[in-house]
Coordinates of N, CA and C and ligand atoms in Angstrom, one line a residue:
M659 N 42.7 -30.8 -60.6 CA 41.7 -30.5 -61.6 C 41.1 -29.1 -61.3
A660 N 41.0 -28.3 -62.3 CA 40.4 -26.9 -62.2 C 39.0 -27.0 -61.8
E661 N 38.5 -26.2 -60.9 CA 37.1 -26.2 -60.5 C 36.3 -25.2 -61.3
L662 N 35.1 -25.6 -61.9 CA 34.2 -24.7 -62.6 C 33.7 -23.6 -61.6
L663 N 33.6 -22.4 -62.0 CA 33.1 -21.3 -61.1 C 31.5 -21.5 -61.2
S664 N 30.9 -21.1 -60.1 CA 29.4 -21.1 -60.0 C 28.9 -19.8 -60.8
D665 N 27.7 -19.8 -61.0 CA 27.1 -18.7 -61.7 C 27.3 -17.4 -60.9
T666 N 27.2 -17.5 -59.6 CA 27.4 -16.4 -58.7 C 28.9 -15.9 -58.8
E667 N 29.8 -16.8 -58.8 CA 31.2 -16.5 -58.9 C 31.5 -15.8 -60.2
I668 N 30.9 -16.3 -61.3 CA 31.1 -15.7 -62.6 C 30.5 -14.3 -62.6
G669 N 29.4 -14.1 -62.0 CA 28.8 -12.8 -61.9 C 29.7 -11.8 -61.2
K670 N 30.3 -12.3 -60.1 CA 31.2 -11.4 -59.4 C 32.4 -11.1 -60.3
A671 N 32.9 -12.1 -61.0 CA 34.1 -11.9 -61.8 C 33.8 -10.8 -62.9
L672 N 32.6 -11.0 -63.5 CA 32.3 -10.0 -64.6 C 32.1 -8.6 -64.0
G673 N 31.9 -8.5 -62.7 CA 31.8 -7.2 -62.1 C 33.1 -6.5 -62.0
V674 N 34.2 -7.2 -62.1 CA 35.5 -6.6 -62.1 C 36.2 -6.7 -63.5
L675 N 35.4 -7.2 -64.4 CA 35.9 -7.3 -65.8 C 34.9 -6.7 -66.7
P676 N 34.7 -5.3 -66.6 CA 33.6 -4.6 -67.3 C 33.7 -4.7 -68.9
E677 N 34.8 -5.0 -69.4 CA 35.0 -5.1 -70.9 C 34.6 -6.5 -71.4
W678 N 34.4 -7.4 -70.4 CA 34.1 -8.8 -70.8 C 32.7 -9.2 -70.7
R679 N 32.3 -10.2 -71.5 CA 30.9 -10.7 -71.3 C 30.9 -12.2 -71.3
L680 N 29.9 -12.8 -70.8 CA 29.7 -14.3 -70.7 C 29.1 -14.8 -72.0
L681 N 29.7 -15.7 -72.7 CA 29.1 -16.2 -74.0 C 29.5 -17.7 -74.1
E682 N 28.5 -18.5 -74.2 CA 28.7 -19.9 -74.4 C 29.8 -20.5 -73.4
R683 N 29.6 -20.3 -72.1 CA 30.5 -20.8 -71.1 C 31.9 -20.3 -71.3
A684 N 32.1 -19.1 -71.7 CA 33.4 -18.5 -71.8 C 33.3 -17.0 -71.5
L685 N 34.5 -16.4 -71.1 CA 34.6 -15.0 -70.9 C 35.1 -14.5 -72.3
V686 N 34.4 -13.5 -72.8 CA 34.7 -13.0 -74.2 C 34.9 -11.5 -74.2
R687 N 36.0 -11.0 -74.8 CA 36.2 -9.6 -75.0 C 36.7 -9.3 -76.4
E688 N 36.0 -8.3 -77.0 CA 36.4 -7.8 -78.3 C 37.1 -6.4 -78.2
V689 N 38.2 -6.2 -78.9 CA 38.8 -4.9 -78.8 C 39.4 -4.5 -80.2
E690 N 39.2 -3.3 -80.6 CA 39.8 -2.8 -81.8 C 41.0 -1.9 -81.5
M691 N 42.2 -2.4 -82.0 CA 43.4 -1.6 -81.8 C 43.6 -0.6 -82.9
A692 N 44.7 0.2 -82.8 CA 44.9 1.3 -83.8 C 45.3 0.8 -85.1
S693 N 46.0 -0.3 -85.1 CA 46.6 -0.8 -86.4 C 46.7 -2.4 -86.3
F694 N 46.9 -3.0 -87.4 CA 47.2 -4.4 -87.4 C 48.5 -4.8 -86.6
P695 N 49.6 -4.1 -86.9 CA 50.8 -4.4 -86.1 C 50.6 -4.2 -84.6
Q696 N 49.8 -3.2 -84.2 CA 49.5 -3.1 -82.8 C 48.7 -4.3 -82.2
A697 N 47.8 -4.7 -83.0 CA 47.0 -5.9 -82.6 C 47.8 -7.1 -82.5
I698 N 48.8 -7.2 -83.4 CA 49.7 -8.4 -83.3 C 50.6 -8.3 -82.1
Q699 N 51.0 -7.0 -81.8 CA 51.8 -6.8 -80.5 C 51.0 -7.3 -79.3
V700 N 49.7 -7.0 -79.3 CA 48.9 -7.5 -78.1 C 48.9 -9.0 -78.1
V701 N 48.7 -9.6 -79.3 CA 48.6 -11.1 -79.4 C 50.0 -11.7 -78.9
N702 N 51.1 -11.1 -79.3 CA 52.4 -11.6 -78.9 C 52.6 -11.6 -77.4
R703 N 52.2 -10.5 -76.8 CA 52.4 -10.3 -75.4 C 51.4 -11.3 -74.6
V704 N 50.2 -11.4 -75.1 CA 49.3 -12.4 -74.5 C 49.8 -13.8 -74.7
A705 N 50.4 -14.1 -75.8 CA 51.0 -15.4 -76.0 C 52.0 -15.8 -75.0
E706 N 52.9 -14.8 -74.7 CA 53.9 -15.0 -73.7 C 53.3 -15.3 -72.3
I707 N 52.3 -14.5 -71.9 CA 51.7 -14.7 -70.6 C 51.0 -16.0 -70.6
A708 N 50.3 -16.4 -71.6 CA 49.5 -17.6 -71.7 C 50.5 -18.8 -71.6
E709 N 51.6 -18.7 -72.3 CA 52.5 -19.8 -72.2 C 53.1 -19.9 -70.8
N710 N 53.4 -18.8 -70.2 CA 53.9 -18.8 -68.8 C 52.9 -19.4 -67.8
D711 N 51.6 -19.0 -68.1 CA 50.6 -19.5 -67.2 C 50.1 -20.9 -67.5
N712 N 50.5 -21.4 -68.7 CA 50.0 -22.7 -69.2 C 48.5 -22.7 -69.3
H713 N 48.0 -21.5 -69.7 CA 46.5 -21.4 -69.8 C 46.3 -20.4 -71.0
H714 N 45.6 -20.9 -72.0 CA 45.6 -20.2 -73.3 C 44.2 -19.7 -73.8
P715 N 44.1 -18.5 -74.2 CA 42.8 -18.0 -74.7 C 42.7 -18.5 -76.2
D716 N 41.4 -18.5 -76.6 CA 41.2 -18.6 -78.0 C 41.2 -17.1 -78.5
I717 N 41.9 -16.9 -79.7 CA 42.1 -15.6 -80.2 C 41.6 -15.5 -81.7
D718 N 40.7 -14.6 -81.9 CA 40.3 -14.3 -83.3 C 40.9 -13.0 -83.7
I719 N 41.6 -13.0 -84.9 CA 42.3 -11.8 -85.4 C 41.7 -11.4 -86.7
R720 N 41.1 -10.2 -86.8 CA 40.5 -9.7 -88.0 C 40.9 -8.3 -88.2
W721 N 42.0 -8.1 -89.0 CA 42.6 -6.7 -89.2 C 43.0 -6.2 -87.8
R722 N 42.3 -5.1 -87.4 CA 42.7 -4.5 -86.1 C 41.9 -5.0 -84.9
T723 N 40.8 -5.8 -85.2 CA 39.9 -6.3 -84.2 C 40.3 -7.7 -83.7
L724 N 40.5 -7.7 -82.3 CA 40.8 -9.0 -81.7 C 39.6 -9.4 -80.8
V725 N 39.3 -10.7 -80.8 CA 38.4 -11.3 -79.9 C 39.1 -12.4 -79.1
F726 N 39.1 -12.1 -77.8 CA 39.6 -13.1 -76.9 C 38.5 -13.9 -76.2
R727 N 38.7 -15.2 -76.1 CA 37.7 -16.1 -75.5 C 38.4 -17.0 -74.5
C728 N 38.1 -16.8 -73.2 CA 38.8 -17.5 -72.1 C 37.8 -18.5 -71.5
S729 N 38.2 -19.8 -71.6 CA 37.5 -20.9 -70.9 C 38.6 -22.0 -70.7
T730 N 38.2 -22.8 -69.8 CA 39.2 -23.9 -69.4 C 38.7 -25.2 -70.2
H731 N 39.4 -25.5 -71.2 CA 39.0 -26.6 -72.2 C 38.9 -27.9 -71.4
S732 N 39.8 -28.1 -70.4 CA 39.8 -29.4 -69.8 C 38.5 -29.7 -69.0
V733 N 37.8 -28.6 -68.6 CA 36.6 -28.8 -67.8 C 35.3 -28.2 -68.5
G734 N 35.6 -27.6 -69.7 CA 34.5 -27.2 -70.5 C 33.7 -26.0 -69.9
G735 N 34.5 -25.1 -69.3 CA 33.8 -24.0 -68.7 C 34.8 -23.0 -68.1
I736 N 34.2 -22.1 -67.3 CA 35.0 -21.0 -66.7 C 35.6 -21.3 -65.3
T737 N 36.9 -21.2 -65.2 CA 37.5 -21.4 -63.9 C 38.3 -20.1 -63.5
A738 N 38.9 -20.2 -62.3 CA 39.6 -19.0 -61.8 C 40.8 -18.6 -62.7
Q739 N 41.3 -19.7 -63.4 CA 42.4 -19.4 -64.4 C 41.9 -18.5 -65.5
D740 N 40.7 -18.6 -65.9 CA 40.2 -17.8 -67.0 C 40.0 -16.3 -66.5
V741 N 39.5 -16.2 -65.3 CA 39.4 -14.8 -64.7 C 40.7 -14.2 -64.7
S742 N 41.7 -14.9 -64.2 CA 43.1 -14.3 -64.1 C 43.7 -14.0 -65.5
L743 N 43.4 -14.8 -66.4 CA 43.9 -14.6 -67.8 C 43.2 -13.4 -68.4
A744 N 42.0 -13.2 -68.1 CA 41.2 -12.1 -68.7 C 41.8 -10.8 -68.1
E745 N 42.1 -10.8 -66.8 CA 42.7 -9.6 -66.1 C 44.0 -9.3 -66.7
E746 N 44.8 -10.3 -67.0 CA 46.1 -10.1 -67.6 C 46.0 -9.6 -69.1
I747 N 45.0 -10.1 -69.8 CA 44.8 -9.6 -71.2 C 44.4 -8.1 -71.1
D748 N 43.5 -7.7 -70.2 CA 43.2 -6.3 -70.0 C 44.4 -5.4 -69.8
G749 N 45.3 -5.9 -69.0 CA 46.6 -5.2 -68.7 C 47.4 -5.0 -69.9
V750 N 47.5 -6.0 -70.8 CA 48.2 -5.9 -72.0 C 47.6 -4.8 -72.9
I751 N 46.3 -4.9 -73.1 CA 45.5 -4.0 -73.9 C 45.7 -2.5 -73.4
D752 N 45.5 -2.4 -72.1 CA 45.6 -1.0 -71.5 C 47.0 -0.4 -71.7
A753 N 48.0 -1.3 -71.7 CA 49.4 -0.8 -71.9 C 49.7 -0.4 -73.3
L754 N 49.0 -1.0 -74.3 CA 49.3 -0.7 -75.7 C 48.3 0.2 -76.4
R755 N 47.2 0.5 -75.8 CA 46.2 1.3 -76.4 C 46.6 2.8 -76.4
Ligands
LIG1280 C1 48.8 -30.0 -71.1 C2 48.5 -28.6 -70.9 O1 48.7 -28.3 -69.5 C3 47.0 -28.4 -71.0 O2 46.6 -28.8 -72.3 C4 46.6 -26.9 -70.8 C5 47.1 -26.0 -71.9 N1 46.4 -24.7 -72.0 C6 45.0 -24.7 -71.6 N2 44.3 -23.6 -71.9 C7 43.0 -23.5 -71.6 N3 42.3 -22.4 -71.9 N4 42.4 -24.6 -71.1 C8 43.0 -25.7 -70.8 O3 42.4 -26.7 -70.4 C9 44.4 -25.8 -71.0 N5 45.1 -26.9 -70.8

């Protein structure tokens, strides 16, 4: 069973995830890409990673703007899997921006 991170651990994680914020027991990042196709490219790459990790973000897609929300549904909060997924999402965005 995934372990919920403590507030201190979440604070440390946010220190290395400057684009992310804590919102309603989830790590959240909003990003505007250059075009809708580019945004969908990001979503497709994140989908592959998430499927491989068996850990999936909530994704909101509005034209070029994406909002990623990482939390562990099975425990109702933030675990190390969410921090890892957030880092991987940053890597996808950085590679496509
Ligand atoms: C059966 C499967 O392993 C689980 O449903 C996985 C799928 N992806 C998941 N993703 C997230 N974010 N949280 C989960 O608890 C979760 N559980």
